[in-house]
Tab-separated table of C-alpha atoms and ligand atoms in Angstrom:
chain	number	residue	atom	x	y	z
A	85	MET	CA	140.760	106.156	57.228
A	86	SER	CA	138.973	102.982	57.694
A	87	LYS	CA	136.386	102.900	60.414
A	88	ILE	CA	137.955	101.129	63.158
A	89	ALA	CA	134.868	98.405	64.296
A	90	ASN	CA	134.257	98.207	67.742
A	91	PRO	CA	135.099	94.641	69.276
A	92	VAL	CA	132.006	94.345	71.591
A	93	ASP	CA	129.496	95.319	68.706
A	94	THR	CA	131.081	92.985	66.178
A	95	VAL	CA	130.968	89.892	68.898
A	96	GLN	CA	127.407	91.057	69.470
A	97	GLN	CA	126.230	90.832	66.165
A	98	GLU	CA	127.734	87.059	65.905
A	99	ILE	CA	126.339	86.293	69.112
A	100	ARG	CA	122.614	87.357	68.117
A	101	PHE	CA	123.044	85.818	64.792
A	102	ALA	CA	124.239	82.360	66.108
A	103	CYS	CA	121.441	82.874	68.978
A	104	GLU	CA	118.633	83.600	66.158
A	105	LYS	CA	119.787	80.744	63.860
A	106	LEU	CA	119.572	78.250	66.749
A	107	GLY	CA	116.167	79.411	67.823
A	108	LEU	CA	117.249	79.969	71.171
A	109	GLU	CA	115.179	82.687	73.629
A	110	LYS	CA	116.080	85.959	73.478
A	111	SER	CA	117.605	85.129	77.009
A	112	TYR	CA	119.999	83.093	76.061
A	113	TYR	CA	121.774	86.648	73.762
A	114	GLU	CA	121.442	88.434	76.926
A	115	LEU	CA	122.765	86.808	78.920
A	116	LEU	CA	125.878	86.461	76.492
A	117	LYS	CA	125.921	89.904	75.196
A	118	GLU	CA	127.816	91.310	78.114
A	119	PRO	CA	130.935	89.835	80.412
A	120	GLU	CA	129.960	88.489	83.395
A	121	ARG	CA	132.367	90.888	85.680
A	122	VAL	CA	134.728	93.419	84.844
A	123	LEU	CA	137.227	95.350	87.257
A	124	ILE	CA	138.636	98.637	86.495
A	125	VAL	CA	141.499	98.981	88.681
A	126	GLN	CA	144.197	101.990	89.700
A	127	VAL	CA	147.636	100.559	89.214
A	128	PRO	CA	150.350	102.891	91.286
A	129	VAL	CA	154.032	102.690	90.078
A	130	LYS	CA	157.049	103.960	91.781
A	131	MET	CA	159.318	105.230	89.030
A	132	ASP	CA	162.627	106.038	88.835
A	133	ASP	CA	162.760	109.080	89.538
A	134	GLY	CA	161.419	108.724	92.886
A	135	THR	CA	157.687	109.822	91.575
A	136	THR	CA	154.483	107.719	91.493
A	137	LYS	CA	152.409	107.244	88.393
A	138	THR	CA	149.184	105.738	88.647
A	139	PHE	CA	147.805	103.516	85.392
A	140	THR	CA	144.586	102.293	84.584
A	141	GLY	CA	144.050	98.601	84.477
A	142	TYR	CA	141.212	96.170	83.511
A	143	ARG	CA	140.078	92.389	83.785
A	144	ALA	CA	136.939	91.079	82.062
A	145	GLN	CA	135.306	87.621	82.412
A	146	HIS	CA	132.865	86.991	79.908
A	147	CYS	CA	131.188	83.797	80.479
A	148	THR	CA	132.698	81.375	83.204
A	149	ILE	CA	129.923	78.401	82.605
A	150	MET	CA	132.529	75.995	80.486
A	151	GLY	CA	135.315	76.809	83.308
A	152	PRO	CA	137.388	79.037	84.622
A	153	ALA	CA	138.165	82.204	82.277
A	154	LYS	CA	141.005	82.375	80.061
A	155	GLY	CA	142.574	85.230	78.211
A	156	GLY	CA	145.795	87.631	77.811
A	157	PHE	CA	146.463	91.040	79.471
A	158	ARG	CA	148.434	93.854	77.080
A	159	TYR	CA	150.151	96.886	78.069
A	160	HIS	CA	149.236	99.322	75.077
A	161	PRO	CA	148.060	103.270	75.188
A	162	ASP	CA	145.238	102.484	73.392
A	163	VAL	CA	143.416	100.000	76.257
A	164	CYS	CA	140.378	100.603	76.856
A	165	LEU	CA	137.385	99.163	78.296
A	166	ASP	CA	135.539	98.270	75.195
A	167	GLU	CA	138.388	96.867	74.146
A	168	VAL	CA	138.849	94.504	77.093
A	169	LYS	CA	135.156	93.306	77.017
A	170	GLY	CA	135.236	92.686	73.345
A	171	LEU	CA	138.359	90.567	73.385
A	172	SER	CA	137.260	88.741	76.373
A	173	MET	CA	134.198	87.807	74.317
A	174	TRP	CA	135.920	86.854	71.683
A	175	MET	CA	137.906	84.286	74.193
A	176	THR	CA	134.815	82.328	75.144
A	177	PHE	CA	133.742	81.382	71.624
A	178	LYS	CA	137.353	80.900	70.783
A	179	CYS	CA	137.746	78.112	73.732
A	180	ALA	CA	134.179	76.655	72.970
A	181	VAL	CA	134.831	76.205	69.000
A	182	VAL	CA	138.134	73.787	70.153
A	183	GLY	CA	136.039	72.570	73.080
A	184	ILE	CA	138.494	73.451	75.877
A	185	PRO	CA	137.061	73.672	79.181
A	186	TYR	CA	137.330	77.648	79.859
A	187	GLY	CA	135.532	80.765	79.476
A	188	GLY	CA	136.711	84.112	77.831
A	189	ALA	CA	138.640	86.767	79.672
A	190	LYS	CA	141.229	89.683	79.156
A	191	GLY	CA	143.186	92.047	80.893
A	192	GLY	CA	145.235	95.089	80.244
A	193	VAL	CA	146.976	97.836	81.221
A	194	CYS	CA	146.524	101.595	79.464
A	195	CYS	CA	150.557	102.577	79.433
A	196	ASN	CA	152.933	102.623	76.849
A	197	PRO	CA	155.783	100.042	77.829
A	198	ALA	CA	158.161	101.654	75.650
A	199	ASP	CA	158.919	104.521	78.024
A	200	LEU	CA	158.887	102.205	81.163
A	201	SER	CA	162.300	100.833	82.296
A	202	LYS	CA	162.661	96.903	83.168
A	203	GLY	CA	162.097	97.801	86.735
A	204	GLU	CA	159.184	99.881	86.229
A	205	LEU	CA	157.376	97.055	84.184
A	206	GLU	CA	158.286	94.825	86.849
A	207	ARG	CA	156.537	97.321	89.441
A	208	LEU	CA	153.416	97.455	87.234
A	209	THR	CA	153.404	93.860	87.058
A	210	ARG	CA	153.405	92.953	90.224
A	211	ASN	CA	150.836	95.567	91.325
A	212	TYR	CA	148.338	95.115	88.523
A	213	LEU	CA	148.421	91.245	89.947
A	214	ARG	CA	147.988	92.725	93.464
A	215	ALA	CA	144.832	94.882	92.309
A	216	ILE	CA	143.329	92.004	90.565
A	217	ASN	CA	144.408	89.128	92.604
A	218	THR	CA	140.854	87.852	93.870
A	219	MET	CA	139.637	87.635	90.476
A	220	VAL	CA	142.511	85.506	89.151
A	221	GLY	CA	143.786	81.928	90.179
A	222	PRO	CA	144.246	78.419	88.377
A	223	GLU	CA	140.294	77.720	89.298
A	224	LYS	CA	139.163	81.142	88.464
A	225	ASP	CA	140.618	83.110	85.604
A	226	ILE	CA	144.452	82.441	84.135
A	227	PRO	CA	146.108	85.222	82.357
A	228	ALA	CA	148.507	85.014	79.463
A	229	PRO	CA	150.739	86.951	77.234
A	230	ASP	CA	149.117	89.545	74.801
A	231	VAL	CA	150.403	92.695	72.975
A	232	ASN	CA	153.408	93.815	74.740
A	233	THR	CA	153.775	91.486	77.441
A	234	ASN	CA	155.456	88.138	77.049
A	235	ALA	CA	157.355	85.546	79.239
A	236	GLN	CA	159.193	87.414	81.581
A	237	ILE	CA	156.016	89.287	82.754
A	238	MET	CA	154.263	85.975	83.336
A	239	ALA	CA	157.372	84.478	85.375
A	240	TRP	CA	156.659	88.417	87.559
A	241	PHE	CA	152.909	87.678	87.581
A	242	MET	CA	152.941	84.129	88.966
A	243	ASP	CA	155.529	85.031	91.629
A	244	GLU	CA	153.874	87.959	92.591
A	245	PHE	CA	150.637	85.812	93.348
A	246	SER	CA	152.728	82.734	94.582
A	247	THR	CA	154.095	84.901	96.904
A	248	LEU	CA	150.676	86.581	98.061
A	249	LYS	CA	149.459	82.865	98.781
A	250	GLY	CA	151.982	81.800	100.469
A	251	TYR	CA	153.417	78.638	98.140
A	252	ASN	CA	153.927	78.225	94.499
A	253	ILE	CA	151.299	78.362	92.309
A	254	PRO	CA	152.306	78.005	88.568
A	255	GLY	CA	148.845	77.502	87.265
A	256	VAL	CA	147.725	80.882	87.925
A	257	VAL	CA	149.310	82.354	84.382
A	258	THR	CA	150.317	80.574	81.223
A	259	GLY	CA	153.056	81.704	78.765
A	260	LYS	CA	155.564	81.079	81.187
A	261	PRO	CA	159.081	80.654	80.683
A	262	ILE	CA	159.806	76.828	80.642
A	263	PRO	CA	161.855	76.843	83.953
A	264	LEU	CA	158.980	78.059	85.639
A	265	GLY	CA	156.535	75.775	84.277
A	266	GLY	CA	156.008	76.908	80.873
A	267	SER	CA	154.980	74.160	78.294
A	268	GLN	CA	157.197	73.195	75.206
A	269	GLY	CA	155.769	73.989	71.851
A	270	ARG	CA	153.618	77.055	72.992
A	271	THR	CA	156.103	79.973	71.601
A	272	GLN	CA	155.241	78.127	68.069
A	273	ALA	CA	151.732	76.718	68.939
A	274	THR	CA	149.653	79.552	67.297
A	275	GLY	CA	151.681	79.346	63.955
A	276	TYR	CA	151.527	75.519	64.115
A	277	GLY	CA	147.655	75.572	64.994
A	278	VAL	CA	147.418	78.209	61.723
A	279	THR	CA	149.205	76.094	59.656
A	280	VAL	CA	147.040	72.991	60.782
A	281	ALA	CA	144.112	75.452	59.524
A	282	VAL	CA	145.555	75.932	56.177
A	283	LYS	CA	146.254	72.125	55.567
A	284	LYS	CA	142.274	71.507	55.970
A	285	ALA	CA	141.071	74.473	54.330
A	286	CYS	CA	143.319	73.146	51.254
A	287	GLU	CA	142.111	69.599	52.161
A	288	VAL	CA	138.357	71.146	51.590
A	289	MET	CA	138.885	73.436	48.663
A	290	ASN	CA	141.018	70.759	46.529
A	291	ILE	CA	144.001	72.660	46.539
A	292	ASP	CA	147.530	71.254	46.720
A	293	ILE	CA	149.315	73.180	49.601
A	294	ALA	CA	152.647	72.230	47.966
A	295	LYS	CA	151.333	74.226	44.745
A	296	THR	CA	150.301	77.616	46.551
A	297	ASN	CA	151.556	80.908	46.851
A	298	ILE	CA	151.182	82.257	50.150
A	299	ALA	CA	151.158	86.000	51.645
A	300	ILE	CA	151.469	86.579	55.384
A	301	GLN	CA	150.852	89.951	56.903
A	302	GLY	CA	152.969	90.264	60.273
A	303	PHE	CA	156.378	88.480	60.662
A	304	GLY	CA	156.255	88.284	64.560
A	305	ASN	CA	155.383	85.139	66.548
A	306	VAL	CA	152.365	83.975	64.594
A	307	GLY	CA	153.472	85.126	61.455
A	308	SER	CA	156.810	83.967	61.365
A	309	TYR	CA	155.926	80.385	62.779
A	310	THR	CA	153.196	80.016	60.169
A	311	SER	CA	155.390	80.716	57.201
A	312	LEU	CA	158.098	78.081	58.581
A	313	TYR	CA	155.307	75.640	59.115
A	314	CYS	CA	153.435	76.391	56.024
A	315	SER	CA	156.978	76.459	53.694
A	316	LYS	CA	157.689	73.105	55.438
A	317	ASP	CA	154.550	71.736	53.797
A	318	GLY	CA	155.558	73.022	50.461
A	319	ALA	CA	153.754	76.160	50.068
A	320	LYS	CA	155.805	79.173	48.781
A	321	ILE	CA	155.833	81.828	51.049
A	322	VAL	CA	155.658	84.912	48.217
A	323	ALA	CA	155.311	87.890	50.103
A	324	ILE	CA	155.439	89.110	53.739
A	325	GLY	CA	153.725	92.463	54.728
A	326	GLU	CA	155.805	94.043	57.837
A	327	TRP	CA	155.724	97.565	59.653
A	328	ASP	CA	159.177	98.983	60.717
A	329	LYS	CA	159.454	101.958	62.676
A	330	GLU	CA	161.758	104.021	60.492
A	331	ILE	CA	159.770	103.595	57.160
A	332	GLY	CA	156.110	102.402	58.311
A	333	THR	CA	154.622	99.730	56.470
A	334	TYR	CA	156.084	97.919	53.600
A	335	ALA	CA	156.397	94.177	52.411
A	336	LEU	CA	159.148	91.962	51.437
A	337	TYR	CA	158.134	89.865	47.846
A	338	ASP	CA	160.086	86.922	45.810
A	339	GLU	CA	157.836	85.515	43.348
A	340	LYS	CA	160.063	82.126	43.626
A	341	GLY	CA	159.284	82.215	47.346
A	342	LEU	CA	161.199	83.584	50.358
A	343	ASP	CA	163.613	81.355	51.971
A	344	ILE	CA	161.930	81.521	55.754
A	345	GLU	CA	164.700	79.977	57.820
A	346	LYS	CA	167.690	82.599	56.512
A	347	LEU	CA	164.460	85.429	57.248
A	348	PHE	CA	164.519	83.998	61.036
A	349	ASP	CA	168.668	84.154	61.300
A	350	TYR	CA	168.651	87.507	59.536
A	351	LYS	CA	165.634	88.426	62.036
A	352	ALA	CA	167.262	87.056	65.032
A	353	LYS	CA	170.581	88.835	63.880
A	354	ASN	CA	168.942	92.128	63.235
A	355	GLY	CA	165.842	92.379	65.126
A	356	THR	CA	163.840	93.277	61.983
A	357	ILE	CA	163.510	91.964	58.285
A	358	VAL	CA	163.323	95.698	56.618
A	359	ASN	CA	166.918	95.174	55.073
A	360	TYR	CA	166.743	91.710	54.219
A	361	PRO	CA	168.730	91.879	51.110
A	362	ASP	CA	167.220	88.378	49.177
A	363	ALA	CA	163.810	90.058	48.146
A	364	LYS	CA	162.190	93.047	46.513
A	365	ARG	CA	160.632	95.637	48.899
A	366	ILE	CA	156.931	96.844	47.917
A	367	SER	CA	154.742	98.646	49.479
A	368	LEU	CA	151.947	97.325	51.772
A	369	ASP	CA	149.365	98.653	49.288
A	370	GLU	CA	150.964	96.621	46.616
A	371	PHE	CA	150.963	93.442	48.833
A	372	TRP	CA	147.166	93.667	49.107
A	373	THR	CA	146.684	93.729	45.217
A	374	LEU	CA	149.016	90.909	44.196
A	375	ASP	CA	147.768	88.569	41.846
A	376	ASN	CA	149.593	85.674	42.232
A	377	ILE	CA	148.412	84.472	45.564
A	378	ASP	CA	146.581	81.943	46.356
A	379	ILE	CA	146.620	81.827	50.275
A	380	LEU	CA	146.281	85.377	52.265
A	381	ILE	CA	146.664	85.117	56.050
A	382	PRO	CA	146.511	88.192	57.674
A	383	ALA	CA	149.085	87.655	61.081
A	384	ALA	CA	149.913	91.070	62.435
A	385	LEU	CA	146.830	93.368	64.059
A	386	GLU	CA	143.200	94.220	64.254
A	387	ASN	CA	141.237	95.962	61.152
A	388	ALA	CA	143.580	94.828	58.677
A	389	ILE	CA	141.465	93.563	55.946
A	390	ASN	CA	138.705	96.922	55.644
A	391	GLU	CA	136.346	98.552	53.114
A	392	ASN	CA	139.678	100.147	51.391
A	393	ASN	CA	141.522	97.318	50.286
A	394	ALA	CA	139.145	94.131	50.377
A	395	PRO	CA	138.249	95.379	46.945
A	396	THR	CA	141.385	95.051	45.673
A	397	ILE	CA	142.270	91.453	47.152
A	398	LYS	CA	142.493	88.953	44.662
A	399	VAL	CA	143.022	84.716	46.174
A	400	LYS	CA	141.450	81.508	46.550
A	401	ILE	CA	141.077	81.667	50.539
A	402	ILE	CA	142.111	84.100	53.484
A	403	VAL	CA	143.000	82.047	56.745
A	404	GLU	CA	142.790	84.735	59.743
A	405	ALA	CA	145.676	84.256	62.218
A	406	ALA	CA	145.544	87.539	63.850
A	407	ASN	CA	142.529	88.372	66.197
A	408	GLY	CA	139.777	90.141	64.382
A	409	PRO	CA	141.612	91.295	61.457
A	410	THR	CA	138.392	91.721	58.806
A	411	THR	CA	136.000	94.280	59.591
A	412	PRO	CA	132.813	93.226	59.103
A	413	GLU	CA	132.082	95.612	55.740
A	414	ALA	CA	135.382	93.908	54.544
A	415	ASP	CA	133.534	90.741	55.607
A	416	LYS	CA	130.714	91.462	53.224
A	417	ILE	CA	132.837	92.321	50.120
A	418	LEU	CA	134.706	89.133	50.233
A	419	THR	CA	131.697	87.461	50.838
A	420	GLU	CA	130.276	88.893	47.858
A	421	LYS	CA	133.677	88.097	45.616
A	422	GLY	CA	133.232	84.832	46.828
A	423	ILE	CA	136.661	84.488	48.857
A	424	PRO	CA	136.163	81.897	51.445
A	425	LEU	CA	137.406	83.185	55.009
A	426	PHE	CA	138.535	80.826	57.774
A	427	PRO	CA	137.774	82.421	61.027
A	428	ASP	CA	140.134	83.565	63.753
A	429	ILE	CA	138.103	82.152	66.213
A	430	LEU	CA	139.062	78.549	64.623
A	431	CYS	CA	142.442	79.186	62.984
A	432	ASN	CA	144.454	81.050	65.748
A	433	ALA	CA	143.046	78.632	68.526
A	434	GLY	CA	146.046	76.552	68.570
A	435	GLY	CA	147.762	79.306	71.127
A	436	VAL	CA	145.118	79.033	73.698
A	437	THR	CA	145.032	75.551	73.299
A	438	ALA	CA	148.759	75.288	73.932
A	439	SER	CA	148.254	77.524	77.165
A	440	TYR	CA	145.299	74.997	78.248
A	441	PHE	CA	148.176	72.345	77.783
A	442	GLU	CA	150.432	74.317	79.940
A	443	TRP	CA	147.595	74.523	82.673
A	444	VAL	CA	147.108	70.891	82.873
A	445	GLN	CA	150.740	69.753	82.861
A	446	ASN	CA	151.066	72.668	85.784
A	447	LEU	CA	147.946	70.980	87.581
A	448	MET	CA	149.579	67.504	87.174
A	449	ASN	CA	152.933	68.765	87.746
A	450	PHE	CA	153.986	66.372	85.053
A	451	TYR	CA	155.152	67.592	81.547
A	452	TRP	CA	154.781	66.587	78.135
A	453	THR	CA	157.421	66.536	75.124
A	454	GLU	CA	156.943	69.231	72.462
A	455	GLU	CA	155.676	66.443	69.996
A	456	GLU	CA	153.452	65.275	73.033
A	457	VAL	CA	152.144	68.679	72.577
A	458	ASN	CA	151.885	68.746	68.795
A	459	SER	CA	150.104	65.906	68.417
A	460	LYS	CA	147.258	66.518	70.718
A	461	LEU	CA	147.200	70.123	69.681
A	462	GLU	CA	146.792	68.702	66.137
A	463	HIS	CA	144.178	66.319	67.257
A	464	ILE	CA	141.779	69.066	68.880
A	465	LEU	CA	142.261	71.583	65.917
A	466	ILE	CA	141.278	69.057	63.296
A	467	SER	CA	138.029	68.141	65.421
A	468	ALA	CA	137.077	71.350	65.965
A	469	PHE	CA	137.824	72.795	61.721
A	470	ASP	CA	135.685	69.471	60.876
A	471	ASP	CA	132.343	70.637	63.200
A	472	VAL	CA	133.112	74.544	61.949
A	473	TYR	CA	133.043	73.108	58.164
A	474	ASN	CA	130.060	70.325	58.779
A	475	MET	CA	127.882	73.289	60.213
A	476	HIS	CA	128.917	76.038	57.564
A	477	LYS	CA	127.544	72.966	55.246
A	478	ASP	CA	124.711	72.198	56.830
A	479	ALA	CA	123.644	75.188	58.180
A	480	ASN	CA	124.436	77.050	54.735
A	481	VAL	CA	126.121	80.138	56.314
A	482	SER	CA	129.432	81.613	56.448
A	483	LEU	CA	132.413	79.938	57.938
A	484	ARG	CA	132.483	82.482	60.522
A	485	GLN	CA	128.763	82.479	61.142
A	486	ALA	CA	129.448	78.638	61.412
A	487	ALA	CA	132.254	79.184	64.176
A	488	TYR	CA	130.039	80.875	66.152
A	489	LEU	CA	127.139	78.360	65.857
A	490	VAL	CA	129.490	75.684	66.905
A	491	ALA	CA	130.675	77.584	70.133
A	492	VAL	CA	127.016	79.325	70.982
A	493	LYS	CA	125.462	75.742	70.779
A	494	ARG	CA	127.787	74.278	73.081
A	495	ILE	CA	127.660	77.341	75.487
A	496	ALA	CA	123.818	77.278	75.476
A	497	ASP	CA	123.344	73.480	76.008
A	498	ASN	CA	125.713	74.127	79.351
A	499	ILE	CA	123.326	77.015	80.177
A	500	LYS	CA	120.226	75.300	79.552
A	501	ILE	CA	121.476	71.982	81.511
A	502	ARG	CA	122.377	74.241	84.784
A	503	GLY	CA	119.612	75.914	84.659
A	504	TRP	CA	120.782	79.312	84.571
A	505	VAL	CA	118.039	80.445	81.938
B	998	LIG	P1	153.820	89.812	67.373
B	998	LIG	O1	154.016	91.550	68.273
B	998	LIG	O2	154.800	89.210	67.718
B	998	LIG	O3	153.803	90.789	65.603
B	998	LIG	C1	153.104	91.305	65.082
B	998	LIG	C2	153.689	91.976	63.780
B	998	LIG	O4	153.127	92.340	62.895
B	998	LIG	C3	155.152	92.386	64.059
B	998	LIG	O5	156.208	91.942	63.630
B	998	LIG	C4	154.713	93.745	63.580
B	998	LIG	O6	155.749	94.655	63.047
B	998	LIG	C5	153.807	93.662	62.395
B	998	LIG	N1	152.725	94.729	61.632
B	998	LIG	C6	152.298	95.477	63.439
B	998	LIG	N2	151.607	96.712	62.477
B	998	LIG	C7	151.736	95.760	60.999
B	998	LIG	C8	151.109	96.450	59.790
B	998	LIG	N3	150.229	97.817	59.731
B	998	LIG	N4	151.289	95.853	58.610
B	998	LIG	C9	152.170	94.649	59.059
B	998	LIG	N5	152.980	94.269	59.452
B	998	LIG	C10	152.326	95.046	61.059
B	998	LIG	O7	152.509	89.434	67.568
B	998	LIG	P2	151.992	87.969	67.463
B	998	LIG	O8	151.828	87.689	69.051
B	998	LIG	O9	152.777	87.475	66.286
B	998	LIG	O10	150.602	88.161	67.387
B	998	LIG	C11	149.467	88.728	66.143
B	998	LIG	C12	148.218	88.919	65.773
B	998	LIG	O11	148.028	87.236	66.407
B	998	LIG	C13	147.396	89.516	66.877
B	998	LIG	O12	146.361	89.834	66.139
B	998	LIG	C14	147.387	88.659	68.333
B	998	LIG	O13	145.981	89.204	68.993
B	998	LIG	C15	146.857	87.093	67.448
B	998	LIG	N6	147.192	86.020	68.313
B	998	LIG	C16	148.490	85.796	68.802
B	998	LIG	C17	148.666	84.693	69.748
B	998	LIG	C18	149.854	84.375	70.080
B	998	LIG	O14	149.808	83.375	70.447
B	998	LIG	N7	151.093	85.212	70.098
B	998	LIG	C19	147.093	83.419	69.541
B	998	LIG	C20	146.073	84.207	68.971
B	998	LIG	C21	146.011	85.425	68.347
């Protein structure tokens, strides 16, 4: 078993390095090393059988100097204080790296949503909102979907907040259904943004994307749209690593390139790609050792690339689409092997950027087309990529360290001007 990295420790290491490299006084690190505030709440839910169950929920706001806090909330049995704190810290630096005016937040409720009926899920969501309602709002903290939370849950959240306040407040949450003020392009935005990062990474590495073989771990929201957009740019998606409740992990493989549109249709009909007939099924262990891959994109879950599989990886570049898919130990191994790794806080920031666009549209009550969303998104992500890449070259640090340097510098400038230290 690989050691599971504690997200708080992982982010603190990056902040400490960035503060030292930027020559900041220790007080900057002290200010940034923990969230500004964390709320732990008990959420009672009337169950369908007439009993009441109480669930523990959290909301952490890391640093609000750049603007209101922003970050999703998840429903999962592993939700705990350190996870929520660490993820809120990640969000601060992700927003700063793309230069959108938000701080970081994260929330969650420790529960197993698979055991809850639709009615129980709705009551859980409404009561979680009531428990944290003083902390959120369009000017304070704007949640969004995360693991096991979706547009319907955001709709209940927005409805409950609006009912409490007495008028419609769509800007309290993003990732809403379109009729309730959701943004065009939000569903595809993270995969679209990852593809922008893949194209920029190819450009700086002198790789022709149309001649690449790509392996992607995860065919959920992010992995599927990344596969689609990269294949439209001419790349061959040769392998997709996945997980299935019957057989566990597996991968689909076709050296000629999988037909992604067919895979979308297959998943829409069957809910899974496990029995997709037009590809060879290989194990996830084999997936990590494939030797004909140019670009590896982990787009499934945290700690996927670790000290066990990192030594077997033979690719030209890695583009992180999931949050925290590479452990610090694996990071070291890949650096020693000379494999450039384009980091999550840059490459998957398309999602939060499109969420920002949703919030802006809600505040203006004026809505954009998908083309407008995508062109604004591309502009922001390209400029963030250039900032990080230039920092990587100028400061002679890894791409991940460069992303933190860019973000911490922006935040530290605000801290100084406002006189917080
Ligand atoms: P998702 O639940 O839609 O998809 C995840 C996919 O990974 C699923 O298809 C699942 O079957 C698969 N999977 C699970 N365990 C696996 C394993 N061990 N091996 C291979 N595949 C496995 O989630 P998503 O929204 O696509 O998010 C994926 C990652 O991207 C997460 O780390 C998430 O935090 C991050 N992210 C998502 C967004 C977004 O907008 N959805 C934005 C930024 C970052």
